[in-house]
Amino acid sequence: MIPDLMKRLENAVNFLPPIPVVVLELLQALDNENVELNALSRIISKDPSMSVNVLKVANSAFYRLPYNVSTVEHAVRILGIKEITMICIACGAYRVLKTPRNVQAFDSNEFWKHSVATGVIARRLCVALEVRDQTVIYLSGLLHDIGKIILDRFIHDIYKIVIQTTCDECISMIEAEKRYIGESHDTVGGWFLEKWKLPAAFIDVARYHHSVTESPEDSKTFVAISSLADHLARLRFYGFGGDMSGVVIGDTDAFKILEKTHPAIADMDVVKFIWDLEDADDEIIEMEGIFKH
Ligand SMILES: [Fe+2]
Ligand SMILES: [Fe+2]
């Protein structure tokens, strides 16, 4: 049964729509050092739903801008090329994977809450540890479990059994996925983002967030922060990640790796950090609404 399933999954990933044109053009523009902001605005404006998302994100609590941003040009000027591209990547990925309305998806509200919370917490960890590239980490955190959407959409019947088993036996999602499918959501998410030729940080966070020590050196900090944020989101009961908790933060590979690269983490009061996440609730609810619709 497993080889059949693998074939189904590989076919599904191969037949998934390609990266949206707007994202592809933005990534190409990013390669050009002399790209003009107006050119980027024109690329985004060609895609109405992407434009709406860019404006929603620009006006969200995430950026806390003191004024309203009403045009794509303004958003690009304020947020910059890199930020805008990252927003479009995340919106584009979820647009492609949106489950058709007539298909019963697995608890998608809980999934969204967990994904957004992981991104928001990852960004807070960056601030605490003075790590740059917060937006890349935020958005790769947002996409870290995208393989679950693919599994749920393309082998829904079996995935229901997987989810039931994680609850019944209190085992991790990865363990149940490997038992029934032979592959797990981290690998499948990695395939998908690789097919889209996204920046390495996105692919590596999806692929290694459950096996941080195996991630390439260049992405290790990103992967470790996202993995830690994933654990914290579950400890804080932000949505259903499908993985049972019971983890001691200080014992995780992610924490141990960050202890070496960012010693400041040893002084971080984890309990207070988790407690303080309460004021991230509004931000999580708002971003959840933007990416979900
Ligand atoms: Fe995961
Ligand atoms: Fe997760």
PDB file of C-alpha atoms and ligand atoms in Angstrom:
ATOM      1  CA  MET A   1       0.000   0.000   0.000  1.00  0.00           C
ATOM      2  CA  ILE A   2       2.776   2.434   0.863  1.00  0.00           C
ATOM      3  CA  PRO A   3       4.452   2.445  -2.622  1.00  0.00           C
ATOM      4  CA  ASP A   4       1.038   3.273  -4.161  1.00  0.00           C
ATOM      5  CA  LEU A   5       0.546   6.113  -1.766  1.00  0.00           C
ATOM      6  CA  MET A   6       3.997   7.476  -2.468  1.00  0.00           C
ATOM      7  CA  LYS A   7       3.221   7.476  -6.171  1.00  0.00           C
ATOM      8  CA  ARG A   8      -0.062   9.295  -5.529  1.00  0.00           C
ATOM      9  CA  LEU A   9       1.725  11.892  -3.464  1.00  0.00           C
ATOM     10  CA  GLU A  10       4.568  12.408  -5.881  1.00  0.00           C
ATOM     11  CA  ASN A  11       2.063  12.831  -8.711  1.00  0.00           C
ATOM     12  CA  ALA A  12       0.060  15.255  -6.623  1.00  0.00           C
ATOM     13  CA  VAL A  13       3.089  17.417  -5.908  1.00  0.00           C
ATOM     14  CA  ASN A  14       4.112  17.313  -9.583  1.00  0.00           C
ATOM     15  CA  PHE A  15       0.658  18.344 -10.716  1.00  0.00           C
ATOM     16  CA  LEU A  16       0.214  21.109  -8.188  1.00  0.00           C
ATOM     17  CA  PRO A  17       0.006  24.471  -9.907  1.00  0.00           C
ATOM     18  CA  PRO A  18       3.374  26.101 -10.486  1.00  0.00           C
ATOM     19  CA  ILE A  19       4.501  29.096  -8.515  1.00  0.00           C
ATOM     20  CA  PRO A  20       2.145  32.029  -9.291  1.00  0.00           C
ATOM     21  CA  VAL A  21       3.512  34.281 -12.034  1.00  0.00           C
ATOM     22  CA  VAL A  22       3.565  37.264  -9.713  1.00  0.00           C
ATOM     23  CA  VAL A  23       5.856  35.462  -7.238  1.00  0.00           C
ATOM     24  CA  LEU A  24       8.135  34.207  -9.998  1.00  0.00           C
ATOM     25  CA  GLU A  25       8.482  37.694 -11.469  1.00  0.00           C
ATOM     26  CA  LEU A  26       9.173  39.152  -8.030  1.00  0.00           C
ATOM     27  CA  LEU A  27      11.889  36.578  -7.326  1.00  0.00           C
ATOM     28  CA  GLN A  28      13.474  37.355 -10.710  1.00  0.00           C
ATOM     29  CA  ALA A  29      13.280  41.081  -9.973  1.00  0.00           C
ATOM     30  CA  LEU A  30      14.961  40.496  -6.604  1.00  0.00           C
ATOM     31  CA  ASP A  31      17.991  39.096  -8.438  1.00  0.00           C
ATOM     32  CA  ASN A  32      18.422  42.404 -10.202  1.00  0.00           C
ATOM     33  CA  GLU A  33      20.291  44.835  -7.944  1.00  0.00           C
ATOM     34  CA  ASN A  34      18.985  47.852  -9.816  1.00  0.00           C
ATOM     35  CA  VAL A  35      15.332  46.888  -9.729  1.00  0.00           C
ATOM     36  CA  GLU A  36      13.055  49.879  -9.303  1.00  0.00           C
ATOM     37  CA  LEU A  37      10.288  49.956  -6.726  1.00  0.00           C
ATOM     38  CA  ASN A  38       7.817  51.072  -9.385  1.00  0.00           C
ATOM     39  CA  ALA A  39       8.547  47.948 -11.411  1.00  0.00           C
ATOM     40  CA  LEU A  40       7.689  45.799  -8.389  1.00  0.00           C
ATOM     41  CA  SER A  41       4.461  47.680  -7.778  1.00  0.00           C
ATOM     42  CA  ARG A  42       3.476  47.070 -11.389  1.00  0.00           C
ATOM     43  CA  ILE A  43       4.165  43.321 -11.074  1.00  0.00           C
ATOM     44  CA  ILE A  44       2.026  43.015  -7.919  1.00  0.00           C
ATOM     45  CA  SER A  45      -0.770  45.233  -9.228  1.00  0.00           C
ATOM     46  CA  LYS A  46      -1.326  42.823 -12.137  1.00  0.00           C
ATOM     47  CA  ASP A  47      -2.588  40.293  -9.575  1.00  0.00           C
ATOM     48  CA  PRO A  48      -5.633  41.736  -7.787  1.00  0.00           C
ATOM     49  CA  SER A  49      -5.909  39.196  -4.983  1.00  0.00           C
ATOM     50  CA  MET A  50      -2.192  39.475  -4.245  1.00  0.00           C
ATOM     51  CA  SER A  51      -2.513  43.272  -4.133  1.00  0.00           C
ATOM     52  CA  VAL A  52      -5.299  42.985  -1.586  1.00  0.00           C
ATOM     53  CA  ASN A  53      -3.206  40.667   0.559  1.00  0.00           C
ATOM     54  CA  VAL A  54      -0.185  42.978   0.416  1.00  0.00           C
ATOM     55  CA  LEU A  55      -2.314  45.884   1.606  1.00  0.00           C
ATOM     56  CA  LYS A  56      -3.884  43.818   4.380  1.00  0.00           C
ATOM     57  CA  VAL A  57      -0.481  42.690   5.647  1.00  0.00           C
ATOM     58  CA  ALA A  58       0.982  46.217   5.361  1.00  0.00           C
ATOM     59  CA  ASN A  59      -1.887  47.543   7.495  1.00  0.00           C
ATOM     60  CA  SER A  60      -1.795  44.694  10.007  1.00  0.00           C
ATOM     61  CA  ALA A  61      -0.580  44.813  13.592  1.00  0.00           C
ATOM     62  CA  PHE A  62       2.546  43.004  12.393  1.00  0.00           C
ATOM     63  CA  TYR A  63       4.056  46.279  11.145  1.00  0.00           C
ATOM     64  CA  ARG A  64       2.254  48.648  13.512  1.00  0.00           C
ATOM     65  CA  LEU A  65       2.456  51.528  11.034  1.00  0.00           C
ATOM     66  CA  PRO A  66       1.032  54.793  12.393  1.00  0.00           C
ATOM     67  CA  TYR A  67      -0.945  55.454   9.189  1.00  0.00           C
ATOM     68  CA  ASN A  68      -3.059  53.671   6.636  1.00  0.00           C
ATOM     69  CA  VAL A  69      -1.379  52.226   3.538  1.00  0.00           C
ATOM     70  CA  SER A  70      -3.847  52.403   0.680  1.00  0.00           C
ATOM     71  CA  THR A  71      -1.862  51.654  -2.476  1.00  0.00           C
ATOM     72  CA  VAL A  72       0.508  48.871  -3.519  1.00  0.00           C
ATOM     73  CA  GLU A  73       3.117  51.528  -4.466  1.00  0.00           C
ATOM     74  CA  HIS A  74       2.999  52.901  -0.939  1.00  0.00           C
ATOM     75  CA  ALA A  75       3.250  49.412   0.574  1.00  0.00           C
ATOM     76  CA  VAL A  76       6.304  48.588  -1.545  1.00  0.00           C
ATOM     77  CA  ARG A  77       7.977  51.888  -0.617  1.00  0.00           C
ATOM     78  CA  ILE A  78       7.335  51.439   3.096  1.00  0.00           C
ATOM     79  CA  LEU A  79       8.090  47.740   3.459  1.00  0.00           C
ATOM     80  CA  GLY A  80      10.835  47.333   0.864  1.00  0.00           C
ATOM     81  CA  ILE A  81      11.497  44.799  -1.839  1.00  0.00           C
ATOM     82  CA  LYS A  82      12.455  41.850   0.314  1.00  0.00           C
ATOM     83  CA  GLU A  83       9.541  42.110   2.725  1.00  0.00           C
ATOM     84  CA  ILE A  84       7.013  42.465  -0.065  1.00  0.00           C
ATOM     85  CA  THR A  85       8.396  39.455  -1.913  1.00  0.00           C
ATOM     86  CA  MET A  86       8.229  37.309   1.206  1.00  0.00           C
ATOM     87  CA  ILE A  87       4.596  38.289   1.808  1.00  0.00           C
ATOM     88  CA  CYS A  88       3.730  37.362  -1.780  1.00  0.00           C
ATOM     89  CA  ILE A  89       5.491  33.990  -1.456  1.00  0.00           C
ATOM     90  CA  ALA A  90       3.452  33.039   1.613  1.00  0.00           C
ATOM     91  CA  CYS A  91       0.158  34.271   0.147  1.00  0.00           C
ATOM     92  CA  GLY A  92       0.899  32.532  -3.157  1.00  0.00           C
ATOM     93  CA  ALA A  93       1.706  29.197  -1.530  1.00  0.00           C
ATOM     94  CA  TYR A  94      -1.513  29.099   0.435  1.00  0.00           C
ATOM     95  CA  ARG A  95      -3.594  30.274  -2.502  1.00  0.00           C
ATOM     96  CA  VAL A  96      -2.414  27.286  -4.520  1.00  0.00           C
ATOM     97  CA  LEU A  97      -3.021  24.829  -1.705  1.00  0.00           C
ATOM     98  CA  LYS A  98      -6.385  26.113  -0.591  1.00  0.00           C
ATOM     99  CA  THR A  99      -8.653  23.112  -0.154  1.00  0.00           C
ATOM    100  CA  PRO A 100     -11.720  23.188  -2.396  1.00  0.00           C
ATOM    101  CA  ARG A 101     -14.821  24.076  -0.393  1.00  0.00           C
ATOM    102  CA  ASN A 102     -16.514  20.733  -0.997  1.00  0.00           C
ATOM    103  CA  VAL A 103     -13.645  18.755   0.485  1.00  0.00           C
ATOM    104  CA  GLN A 104     -13.682  18.346   4.221  1.00  0.00           C
ATOM    105  CA  ALA A 105     -10.237  19.418   5.337  1.00  0.00           C
ATOM    106  CA  PHE A 106      -8.729  18.439   8.680  1.00  0.00           C
ATOM    107  CA  ASP A 107      -9.355  21.050  11.315  1.00  0.00           C
ATOM    108  CA  SER A 108      -8.097  23.886   9.139  1.00  0.00           C
ATOM    109  CA  ASN A 109      -8.820  26.644  11.678  1.00  0.00           C
ATOM    110  CA  GLU A 110      -6.567  24.976  14.186  1.00  0.00           C
ATOM    111  CA  PHE A 111      -3.939  24.407  11.526  1.00  0.00           C
ATOM    112  CA  TRP A 112      -3.913  28.103  10.605  1.00  0.00           C
ATOM    113  CA  LYS A 113      -3.683  29.195  14.184  1.00  0.00           C
ATOM    114  CA  HIS A 114      -0.716  26.905  14.719  1.00  0.00           C
ATOM    115  CA  SER A 115       1.070  28.076  11.533  1.00  0.00           C
ATOM    116  CA  VAL A 116       0.597  31.776  12.217  1.00  0.00           C
ATOM    117  CA  ALA A 117       1.519  31.368  15.891  1.00  0.00           C
ATOM    118  CA  THR A 118       4.742  29.593  14.910  1.00  0.00           C
ATOM    119  CA  GLY A 119       5.633  32.487  12.588  1.00  0.00           C
ATOM    120  CA  VAL A 120       4.802  35.151  15.181  1.00  0.00           C
ATOM    121  CA  ILE A 121       6.728  33.349  17.946  1.00  0.00           C
ATOM    122  CA  ALA A 122       9.698  32.803  15.599  1.00  0.00           C
ATOM    123  CA  ARG A 123       9.818  36.528  14.982  1.00  0.00           C
ATOM    124  CA  ARG A 124       9.729  37.238  18.728  1.00  0.00           C
ATOM    125  CA  LEU A 125      12.604  34.812  19.252  1.00  0.00           C
ATOM    126  CA  CYS A 126      14.556  36.723  16.582  1.00  0.00           C
ATOM    127  CA  VAL A 127      14.017  39.959  18.481  1.00  0.00           C
ATOM    128  CA  ALA A 128      15.080  38.339  21.775  1.00  0.00           C
ATOM    129  CA  LEU A 129      18.206  36.821  20.209  1.00  0.00           C
ATOM    130  CA  GLU A 130      18.978  39.778  17.927  1.00  0.00           C
ATOM    131  CA  VAL A 131      18.756  37.669  14.769  1.00  0.00           C
ATOM    132  CA  ARG A 132      18.251  39.568  11.507  1.00  0.00           C
ATOM    133  CA  ASP A 133      16.004  38.484   8.613  1.00  0.00           C
ATOM    134  CA  GLN A 134      12.960  38.383  10.839  1.00  0.00           C
ATOM    135  CA  THR A 135      10.536  38.383   7.941  1.00  0.00           C
ATOM    136  CA  VAL A 136      12.147  35.366   6.284  1.00  0.00           C
ATOM    137  CA  ILE A 137      11.964  33.493   9.577  1.00  0.00           C
ATOM    138  CA  TYR A 138       8.421  34.651  10.205  1.00  0.00           C
ATOM    139  CA  LEU A 139       7.181  33.480   6.815  1.00  0.00           C
ATOM    140  CA  SER A 140       9.152  30.256   6.758  1.00  0.00           C
ATOM    141  CA  GLY A 141       7.621  29.553  10.185  1.00  0.00           C
ATOM    142  CA  LEU A 142       4.239  30.209   8.638  1.00  0.00           C
ATOM    143  CA  LEU A 143       4.914  27.630   5.916  1.00  0.00           C
ATOM    144  CA  HIS A 144       6.731  25.042   8.064  1.00  0.00           C
ATOM    145  CA  ASP A 145       3.863  22.501   8.167  1.00  0.00           C
ATOM    146  CA  ILE A 146       2.622  23.062   4.610  1.00  0.00           C
ATOM    147  CA  GLY A 147       3.223  19.363   3.881  1.00  0.00           C
ATOM    148  CA  LYS A 148       0.227  18.575   6.145  1.00  0.00           C
ATOM    149  CA  ILE A 149      -2.072  20.514   3.804  1.00  0.00           C
ATOM    150  CA  ILE A 150      -0.771  18.532   0.847  1.00  0.00           C
ATOM    151  CA  LEU A 151      -1.214  15.209   2.658  1.00  0.00           C
ATOM    152  CA  ASP A 152      -4.685  16.152   3.828  1.00  0.00           C
ATOM    153  CA  ARG A 153      -5.733  17.286   0.401  1.00  0.00           C
ATOM    154  CA  PHE A 154      -4.383  14.403  -1.661  1.00  0.00           C
ATOM    155  CA  ILE A 155      -4.669  11.386   0.611  1.00  0.00           C
ATOM    156  CA  HIS A 156      -7.422  12.681   2.834  1.00  0.00           C
ATOM    157  CA  ASP A 157      -8.866   9.233   3.638  1.00  0.00           C
ATOM    158  CA  ILE A 158      -5.578   7.954   5.048  1.00  0.00           C
ATOM    159  CA  TYR A 159      -4.646  11.222   6.669  1.00  0.00           C
ATOM    160  CA  LYS A 160      -7.808  11.067   8.774  1.00  0.00           C
ATOM    161  CA  ILE A 161      -6.531   7.773  10.195  1.00  0.00           C
ATOM    162  CA  VAL A 162      -3.113   9.347  10.826  1.00  0.00           C
ATOM    163  CA  ILE A 163      -4.641  12.212  12.802  1.00  0.00           C
ATOM    164  CA  GLN A 164      -6.893   9.863  14.772  1.00  0.00           C
ATOM    165  CA  THR A 165      -3.886   7.709  15.654  1.00  0.00           C
ATOM    166  CA  THR A 166      -1.862  10.683  16.982  1.00  0.00           C
ATOM    167  CA  CYS A 167      -4.759  11.432  19.329  1.00  0.00           C
ATOM    168  CA  ASP A 168      -5.501   7.832  20.334  1.00  0.00           C
ATOM    169  CA  GLU A 169      -1.905   6.784  20.931  1.00  0.00           C
ATOM    170  CA  CYS A 170      -0.428  10.166  21.920  1.00  0.00           C
ATOM    171  CA  ILE A 171       2.326   9.810  19.358  1.00  0.00           C
ATOM    172  CA  SER A 172       3.864  12.455  17.145  1.00  0.00           C
ATOM    173  CA  MET A 173       2.420  13.279  13.755  1.00  0.00           C
ATOM    174  CA  ILE A 174       5.708  12.285  12.113  1.00  0.00           C
ATOM    175  CA  GLU A 175       5.548   8.814  13.677  1.00  0.00           C
ATOM    176  CA  ALA A 176       1.941   8.227  12.607  1.00  0.00           C
ATOM    177  CA  GLU A 177       2.588   9.590   9.095  1.00  0.00           C
ATOM    178  CA  LYS A 178       5.569   7.292   8.604  1.00  0.00           C
ATOM    179  CA  ARG A 179       3.554   4.313   9.848  1.00  0.00           C
ATOM    180  CA  TYR A 180       0.614   4.787   7.455  1.00  0.00           C
ATOM    181  CA  ILE A 181       2.137   6.698   4.553  1.00  0.00           C
ATOM    182  CA  GLY A 182       5.849   5.951   4.599  1.00  0.00           C
ATOM    183  CA  GLU A 183       6.730   9.650   4.368  1.00  0.00           C
ATOM    184  CA  SER A 184       6.026  12.587   6.629  1.00  0.00           C
ATOM    185  CA  HIS A 185       4.808  16.164   6.233  1.00  0.00           C
ATOM    186  CA  ASP A 186       8.306  17.661   6.599  1.00  0.00           C
ATOM    187  CA  THR A 187       9.624  15.775   3.557  1.00  0.00           C
ATOM    188  CA  VAL A 188       6.478  16.437   1.509  1.00  0.00           C
ATOM    189  CA  GLY A 189       6.532  20.170   2.387  1.00  0.00           C
ATOM    190  CA  GLY A 190      10.198  20.296   1.368  1.00  0.00           C
ATOM    191  CA  TRP A 191       9.389  18.717  -2.043  1.00  0.00           C
ATOM    192  CA  PHE A 192       6.705  21.263  -2.711  1.00  0.00           C
ATOM    193  CA  LEU A 193       8.703  24.356  -1.785  1.00  0.00           C
ATOM    194  CA  GLU A 194      11.679  22.995  -3.716  1.00  0.00           C
ATOM    195  CA  LYS A 195       9.488  22.506  -6.775  1.00  0.00           C
ATOM    196  CA  TRP A 196       8.645  26.175  -6.483  1.00  0.00           C
ATOM    197  CA  LYS A 197      12.372  27.002  -6.250  1.00  0.00           C
ATOM    198  CA  LEU A 198      11.813  29.143  -3.174  1.00  0.00           C
ATOM    199  CA  PRO A 199      14.752  30.543  -1.203  1.00  0.00           C
ATOM    200  CA  ALA A 200      16.640  27.847   0.725  1.00  0.00           C
ATOM    201  CA  ALA A 201      15.463  29.101   4.136  1.00  0.00           C
ATOM    202  CA  PHE A 202      11.845  28.220   3.289  1.00  0.00           C
ATOM    203  CA  ILE A 203      12.688  24.761   1.966  1.00  0.00           C
ATOM    204  CA  ASP A 204      15.011  23.914   4.852  1.00  0.00           C
ATOM    205  CA  VAL A 205      12.599  25.042   7.582  1.00  0.00           C
ATOM    206  CA  ALA A 206       9.837  22.859   6.089  1.00  0.00           C
ATOM    207  CA  ARG A 207      12.175  19.912   5.550  1.00  0.00           C
ATOM    208  CA  TYR A 208      14.166  19.930   8.799  1.00  0.00           C
ATOM    209  CA  HIS A 209      11.945  21.427  11.484  1.00  0.00           C
ATOM    210  CA  HIS A 210      11.628  17.950  13.057  1.00  0.00           C
ATOM    211  CA  SER A 211      15.275  17.026  12.460  1.00  0.00           C
ATOM    212  CA  VAL A 212      17.135  20.263  13.139  1.00  0.00           C
ATOM    213  CA  THR A 213      20.565  18.667  13.479  1.00  0.00           C
ATOM    214  CA  GLU A 214      20.376  17.441   9.863  1.00  0.00           C
ATOM    215  CA  SER A 215      19.749  20.862   8.352  1.00  0.00           C
ATOM    216  CA  PRO A 216      22.474  22.502   6.239  1.00  0.00           C
ATOM    217  CA  GLU A 217      24.772  24.831   8.208  1.00  0.00           C
ATOM    218  CA  ASP A 218      23.636  27.930   6.286  1.00  0.00           C
ATOM    219  CA  SER A 219      20.038  27.510   7.384  1.00  0.00           C
ATOM    220  CA  LYS A 220      20.598  26.007  10.815  1.00  0.00           C
ATOM    221  CA  THR A 221      19.759  29.143  12.803  1.00  0.00           C
ATOM    222  CA  PHE A 222      16.543  29.703  10.826  1.00  0.00           C
ATOM    223  CA  VAL A 223      15.531  26.072  11.198  1.00  0.00           C
ATOM    224  CA  ALA A 224      16.342  25.992  14.933  1.00  0.00           C
ATOM    225  CA  ILE A 225      14.347  29.170  15.621  1.00  0.00           C
ATOM    226  CA  SER A 226      11.336  27.897  13.668  1.00  0.00           C
ATOM    227  CA  SER A 227      11.514  24.505  15.343  1.00  0.00           C
ATOM    228  CA  LEU A 228      11.671  26.104  18.796  1.00  0.00           C
ATOM    229  CA  ALA A 229       8.752  28.376  17.865  1.00  0.00           C
ATOM    230  CA  ASP A 230       6.829  25.268  16.741  1.00  0.00           C
ATOM    231  CA  HIS A 231       7.345  23.663  20.191  1.00  0.00           C
ATOM    232  CA  LEU A 232       6.413  26.895  21.986  1.00  0.00           C
ATOM    233  CA  ALA A 233       3.258  27.328  19.891  1.00  0.00           C
ATOM    234  CA  ARG A 234       2.130  23.862  20.965  1.00  0.00           C
ATOM    235  CA  LEU A 235       3.052  24.446  24.601  1.00  0.00           C
ATOM    236  CA  ARG A 236       1.005  27.652  24.480  1.00  0.00           C
ATOM    237  CA  PHE A 237      -1.889  25.658  22.918  1.00  0.00           C
ATOM    238  CA  TYR A 238      -1.911  27.751  19.768  1.00  0.00           C
ATOM    239  CA  GLY A 239      -3.828  25.512  17.455  1.00  0.00           C
ATOM    240  CA  PHE A 240      -3.419  21.916  16.547  1.00  0.00           C
ATOM    241  CA  GLY A 241      -0.007  21.062  15.175  1.00  0.00           C
ATOM    242  CA  GLY A 242      -0.993  17.430  15.456  1.00  0.00           C
ATOM    243  CA  ASP A 243       2.060  16.719  17.534  1.00  0.00           C
ATOM    244  CA  MET A 244       1.628  15.902  21.165  1.00  0.00           C
ATOM    245  CA  SER A 245       3.560  18.115  23.571  1.00  0.00           C
ATOM    246  CA  GLY A 246       5.340  16.836  26.661  1.00  0.00           C
ATOM    247  CA  VAL A 247       8.588  18.365  25.491  1.00  0.00           C
ATOM    248  CA  VAL A 248      11.146  20.089  27.730  1.00  0.00           C
ATOM    249  CA  ILE A 249      12.250  23.156  25.796  1.00  0.00           C
ATOM    250  CA  GLY A 250      15.821  23.103  27.140  1.00  0.00           C
ATOM    251  CA  ASP A 251      16.244  19.497  25.980  1.00  0.00           C
ATOM    252  CA  THR A 252      15.269  20.096  22.361  1.00  0.00           C
ATOM    253  CA  ASP A 253      17.905  19.995  19.605  1.00  0.00           C
ATOM    254  CA  ALA A 254      16.739  23.443  18.501  1.00  0.00           C
ATOM    255  CA  PHE A 255      17.470  24.950  21.928  1.00  0.00           C
ATOM    256  CA  LYS A 256      20.855  23.232  22.189  1.00  0.00           C
ATOM    257  CA  ILE A 257      21.906  24.491  18.738  1.00  0.00           C
ATOM    258  CA  LEU A 258      20.842  28.042  19.574  1.00  0.00           C
ATOM    259  CA  GLU A 259      22.694  27.857  22.892  1.00  0.00           C
ATOM    260  CA  LYS A 260      25.908  27.451  20.897  1.00  0.00           C
ATOM    261  CA  THR A 261      25.225  30.050  18.200  1.00  0.00           C
ATOM    262  CA  HIS A 262      23.278  32.563  20.320  1.00  0.00           C
ATOM    263  CA  PRO A 263      24.370  32.176  23.972  1.00  0.00           C
ATOM    264  CA  ALA A 264      21.859  34.876  25.013  1.00  0.00           C
ATOM    265  CA  ILE A 265      19.177  32.186  24.852  1.00  0.00           C
ATOM    266  CA  ALA A 266      20.565  30.619  28.042  1.00  0.00           C
ATOM    267  CA  ASP A 267      19.537  33.793  29.928  1.00  0.00           C
ATOM    268  CA  MET A 268      16.081  33.875  28.405  1.00  0.00           C
ATOM    269  CA  ASP A 269      13.264  33.275  30.871  1.00  0.00           C
ATOM    270  CA  VAL A 270      11.295  30.736  28.816  1.00  0.00           C
ATOM    271  CA  VAL A 271       8.314  30.683  31.173  1.00  0.00           C
ATOM    272  CA  LYS A 272       8.035  34.477  31.036  1.00  0.00           C
ATOM    273  CA  PHE A 273       8.497  34.383  27.252  1.00  0.00           C
ATOM    274  CA  ILE A 274       5.589  31.945  26.922  1.00  0.00           C
ATOM    275  CA  TRP A 275       3.505  33.965  29.376  1.00  0.00           C
ATOM    276  CA  ASP A 276       4.151  37.203  27.469  1.00  0.00           C
ATOM    277  CA  LEU A 277       2.877  35.616  24.254  1.00  0.00           C
ATOM    278  CA  GLU A 278      -0.590  36.510  25.502  1.00  0.00           C
ATOM    279  CA  ASP A 279      -0.274  39.928  23.905  1.00  0.00           C
ATOM    280  CA  ALA A 280       0.486  38.260  20.547  1.00  0.00           C
ATOM    281  CA  ASP A 281      -3.070  36.879  20.446  1.00  0.00           C
ATOM    282  CA  ASP A 282      -4.513  39.788  18.448  1.00  0.00           C
ATOM    283  CA  GLU A 283      -1.661  39.656  15.953  1.00  0.00           C
ATOM    284  CA  ILE A 284      -2.167  35.919  15.497  1.00  0.00           C
ATOM    285  CA  ILE A 285      -5.920  36.258  14.956  1.00  0.00           C
ATOM    286  CA  GLU A 286      -5.406  39.083  12.437  1.00  0.00           C
ATOM    287  CA  MET A 287      -2.744  37.307  10.363  1.00  0.00           C
ATOM    288  CA  GLU A 288      -4.762  34.092  10.474  1.00  0.00           C
ATOM    289  CA  GLY A 289      -7.646  35.981   8.836  1.00  0.00           C
ATOM    290  CA  ILE A 290      -5.410  37.406   6.104  1.00  0.00           C
ATOM    291  CA  PHE A 291      -3.792  34.162   5.025  1.00  0.00           C
ATOM    292  CA  LYS A 292      -6.843  31.989   5.467  1.00  0.00           C
ATOM    293  CA  HIS A 293      -9.093  33.888   3.066  1.00  0.00           C
TER     294      HIS A 293
HETATM  295 FE    FE B   1       5.721  19.812  11.650  1.00  0.00          FE
HETATM  296 FE    FE B   2       4.228  22.587  13.483  1.00  0.00          FE
END
